[in-house]
Amino acid sequence: MATAVSTISDSLIQDSIVRAVRNVCVTMLKQEAGLVEKSTVTGYDGFKEKPHVFGSVGFAGVIDGIVYLCIPDDFAQDAAARVLGMSLAEVEMTGDEAVKDVVGEITNMTVGGFKNALCNVGFPCKLTLPTIVRGDSLSVAGLKGAIRHVFHFDCSGHRLIADIQLRQD
């Protein structure tokens, strides 16, 4: 068992989300994912120019917060097709449901992996259910009193953003 720490370091946050995103992409999508950059919140702005799907899962305990995964709509559709063994045409015929279900599962697994890393160093917490929003011109507001960490990933030519907001008492 890992030793408890009193504060969560930037390197713990980065290492934990990188490991979680990579594991989920390899397991669910059979694709590699790599960290492209850690950016400021304003680095997010140019990413909102096309339709996206946002998945979010919160956590509460010794540390509180939320993680948003921002996924371009075309990548979300491709992910749904891969996970469900369907063609893109079949995914489109299902409407929003297949995409939302898969993004919900990807988000839940990613945040679960991130949360487990926090628990392993003395920050036990519980997850909320995933929330999924799909649309144009979406943005994420900052959680009051939270420290925000925004990570950009590349998964087989698709960009994915993990927006982590943490609040520690």
Short mmCIF file of C-alpha atoms in Angstrom, two decimals:
data_model
loop_
_atom_site.label_atom_id
_atom_site.label_comp_id
_atom_site.label_asym_id
_atom_site.label_seq_id
_atom_site.Cartn_x
_atom_site.Cartn_y
_atom_site.Cartn_z
CA MET A 1 0.00 0.00 0.00
CA ALA A 2 1.27 3.48 -0.86
CA THR A 3 2.18 6.03 1.78
CA ALA A 4 -0.41 8.74 2.47
CA VAL A 5 0.50 12.26 1.40
CA SER A 6 -0.98 15.52 2.69
CA THR A 7 -1.42 17.32 -0.64
CA ILE A 8 -1.85 16.18 -4.18
CA SER A 9 1.08 17.18 -6.39
CA ASP A 10 0.84 18.25 -10.01
CA SER A 11 2.96 15.25 -10.98
CA LEU A 12 0.57 12.84 -9.20
CA ILE A 13 -2.37 14.40 -11.04
CA GLN A 14 -0.61 14.24 -14.40
CA ASP A 15 0.74 10.71 -13.94
CA SER A 16 -2.66 9.46 -12.76
CA ILE A 17 -4.72 10.93 -15.60
CA VAL A 18 -2.16 9.90 -18.24
CA ARG A 19 -2.22 6.31 -16.96
CA ALA A 20 -6.04 6.29 -16.77
CA VAL A 21 -6.56 7.70 -20.30
CA ARG A 22 -3.97 5.35 -21.81
CA ASN A 23 -5.45 2.29 -20.09
CA VAL A 24 -9.00 3.09 -21.19
CA CYS A 25 -8.02 3.87 -24.79
CA VAL A 26 -6.05 0.63 -25.11
CA THR A 27 -8.69 -1.48 -23.35
CA MET A 28 -11.85 0.00 -24.86
CA LEU A 29 -10.73 1.38 -28.22
CA LYS A 30 -7.69 -0.79 -28.97
CA GLN A 31 -5.79 2.44 -29.68
CA GLU A 32 -2.78 4.11 -28.08
CA ALA A 33 -3.18 7.51 -26.44
CA GLY A 34 -0.42 9.94 -25.62
CA LEU A 35 -0.22 13.17 -23.69
CA VAL A 36 0.23 16.09 -26.07
CA GLU A 37 0.33 18.93 -23.56
CA LYS A 38 -0.87 20.31 -20.28
CA SER A 39 -2.45 23.64 -21.04
CA THR A 40 -4.03 26.60 -19.39
CA VAL A 41 -7.80 26.79 -19.36
CA THR A 42 -7.60 29.23 -22.29
CA GLY A 43 -5.84 26.49 -24.28
CA TYR A 44 -9.28 24.89 -24.39
CA ASP A 45 -10.87 27.70 -26.42
CA GLY A 46 -9.82 26.72 -29.95
CA PHE A 47 -11.08 23.22 -29.33
CA LYS A 48 -14.74 24.27 -29.16
CA GLU A 49 -15.20 25.10 -32.84
CA LYS A 50 -16.92 21.83 -33.78
CA PRO A 51 -19.50 19.53 -32.16
CA HIS A 52 -18.31 17.65 -29.08
CA VAL A 53 -19.43 15.23 -26.45
CA PHE A 54 -18.59 16.05 -22.85
CA GLY A 55 -18.60 13.31 -20.25
CA SER A 56 -18.21 14.17 -16.59
CA VAL A 57 -17.88 12.21 -13.38
CA GLY A 58 -17.53 13.85 -9.99
CA PHE A 59 -15.95 12.51 -6.84
CA ALA A 60 -16.36 13.36 -3.18
CA GLY A 61 -14.46 12.41 -0.06
CA VAL A 62 -11.21 13.63 1.44
CA ILE A 63 -10.85 15.47 -1.86
CA ASP A 64 -13.73 16.71 -4.03
CA GLY A 65 -13.80 17.44 -7.71
CA ILE A 66 -14.94 16.59 -11.16
CA VAL A 67 -13.28 15.36 -14.34
CA TYR A 68 -14.63 16.33 -17.75
CA LEU A 69 -13.62 14.46 -20.87
CA CYS A 70 -14.12 16.56 -23.98
CA ILE A 71 -14.30 14.42 -27.10
CA PRO A 72 -14.90 15.66 -30.67
CA ASP A 73 -18.14 14.26 -32.04
CA ASP A 74 -16.43 12.37 -34.88
CA PHE A 75 -14.10 10.66 -32.38
CA ALA A 76 -17.04 9.84 -30.10
CA GLN A 77 -18.87 8.20 -33.02
CA ASP A 78 -15.74 6.24 -33.99
CA ALA A 79 -15.31 5.15 -30.36
CA ALA A 80 -18.94 3.99 -30.20
CA ALA A 81 -18.50 1.97 -33.40
CA ARG A 82 -15.31 0.33 -32.06
CA VAL A 83 -16.71 -0.49 -28.63
CA LEU A 84 -20.07 -1.75 -29.89
CA GLY A 85 -18.75 -3.56 -32.97
CA MET A 86 -20.94 -1.45 -35.26
CA SER A 87 -20.33 0.53 -38.42
CA LEU A 88 -20.41 4.33 -38.29
CA ALA A 89 -23.68 4.20 -40.24
CA GLU A 90 -25.20 1.91 -37.60
CA VAL A 91 -24.03 4.22 -34.82
CA GLU A 92 -25.60 7.22 -36.58
CA MET A 93 -28.88 5.30 -36.96
CA THR A 94 -29.10 4.82 -33.17
CA GLY A 95 -29.17 8.58 -32.63
CA ASP A 96 -27.44 9.94 -29.54
CA GLU A 97 -27.87 6.89 -27.35
CA ALA A 98 -24.98 4.71 -28.53
CA VAL A 99 -22.52 7.60 -28.46
CA LYS A 100 -23.69 8.79 -25.04
CA ASP A 101 -23.52 5.28 -23.59
CA VAL A 102 -19.98 4.70 -24.82
CA VAL A 103 -18.72 8.15 -23.79
CA GLY A 104 -20.33 7.58 -20.38
CA GLU A 105 -18.49 4.29 -19.99
CA ILE A 106 -15.17 5.75 -21.21
CA THR A 107 -15.56 8.67 -18.80
CA ASN A 108 -16.53 6.43 -15.89
CA MET A 109 -13.57 4.10 -16.46
CA THR A 110 -11.11 6.98 -16.90
CA VAL A 111 -12.24 8.83 -13.79
CA GLY A 112 -12.36 5.54 -11.88
CA GLY A 113 -8.71 4.92 -12.72
CA PHE A 114 -7.82 8.48 -11.72
CA LYS A 115 -9.78 8.16 -8.46
CA ASN A 116 -8.09 4.86 -7.60
CA ALA A 117 -4.69 6.54 -7.88
CA LEU A 118 -5.86 9.19 -5.40
CA CYS A 119 -7.24 6.54 -3.03
CA ASN A 120 -3.92 4.66 -3.17
CA VAL A 121 -2.08 7.65 -1.69
CA GLY A 122 -4.56 8.45 1.08
CA PHE A 123 -7.38 10.39 -0.57
CA PRO A 124 -10.40 8.08 -0.46
CA CYS A 125 -13.40 9.29 -2.41
CA LYS A 126 -16.54 8.01 -4.12
CA LEU A 127 -17.65 8.61 -7.72
CA THR A 128 -20.88 10.10 -9.01
CA LEU A 129 -22.76 8.75 -11.99
CA PRO A 130 -21.53 10.00 -15.38
CA THR A 131 -23.27 12.91 -17.06
CA ILE A 132 -23.08 13.29 -20.85
CA VAL A 133 -23.77 16.38 -22.96
CA ARG A 134 -23.52 16.44 -26.75
CA GLY A 135 -23.67 19.61 -28.84
CA ASP A 136 -22.02 22.66 -30.38
CA SER A 137 -20.16 25.50 -28.64
CA LEU A 138 -19.96 23.70 -25.32
CA SER A 139 -17.75 24.97 -22.52
CA VAL A 140 -16.89 24.02 -18.96
CA ALA A 141 -17.15 26.42 -16.05
CA GLY A 142 -14.65 26.24 -13.24
CA LEU A 143 -15.72 24.74 -9.93
CA LYS A 144 -15.58 27.43 -7.23
CA GLY A 145 -12.45 27.07 -5.12
CA ALA A 146 -11.03 24.30 -7.31
CA ILE A 147 -7.60 24.03 -8.88
CA ARG A 148 -7.94 23.20 -12.56
CA HIS A 149 -5.67 21.00 -14.66
CA VAL A 150 -6.29 20.64 -18.41
CA PHE A 151 -4.55 17.86 -20.35
CA HIS A 152 -4.67 17.30 -24.12
CA PHE A 153 -4.25 13.78 -25.48
CA ASP A 154 -3.90 12.32 -28.97
CA CYS A 155 -5.60 9.01 -29.64
CA SER A 156 -4.90 7.83 -33.19
CA GLY A 157 -5.13 11.34 -34.61
CA HIS A 158 -8.09 12.42 -32.49
CA ARG A 159 -7.78 15.03 -29.74
CA LEU A 160 -9.26 14.38 -26.31
CA ILE A 161 -9.16 16.80 -23.38
CA ALA A 162 -9.27 15.82 -19.72
CA ASP A 163 -10.29 18.80 -17.58
CA ILE A 164 -9.68 18.00 -13.90
CA GLN A 165 -10.98 20.27 -11.16
CA LEU A 166 -9.91 19.46 -7.59
CA ARG A 167 -10.84 20.99 -4.28
CA GLN A 168 -9.03 19.89 -1.12
CA ASP A 169 -10.09 21.01 2.37
#
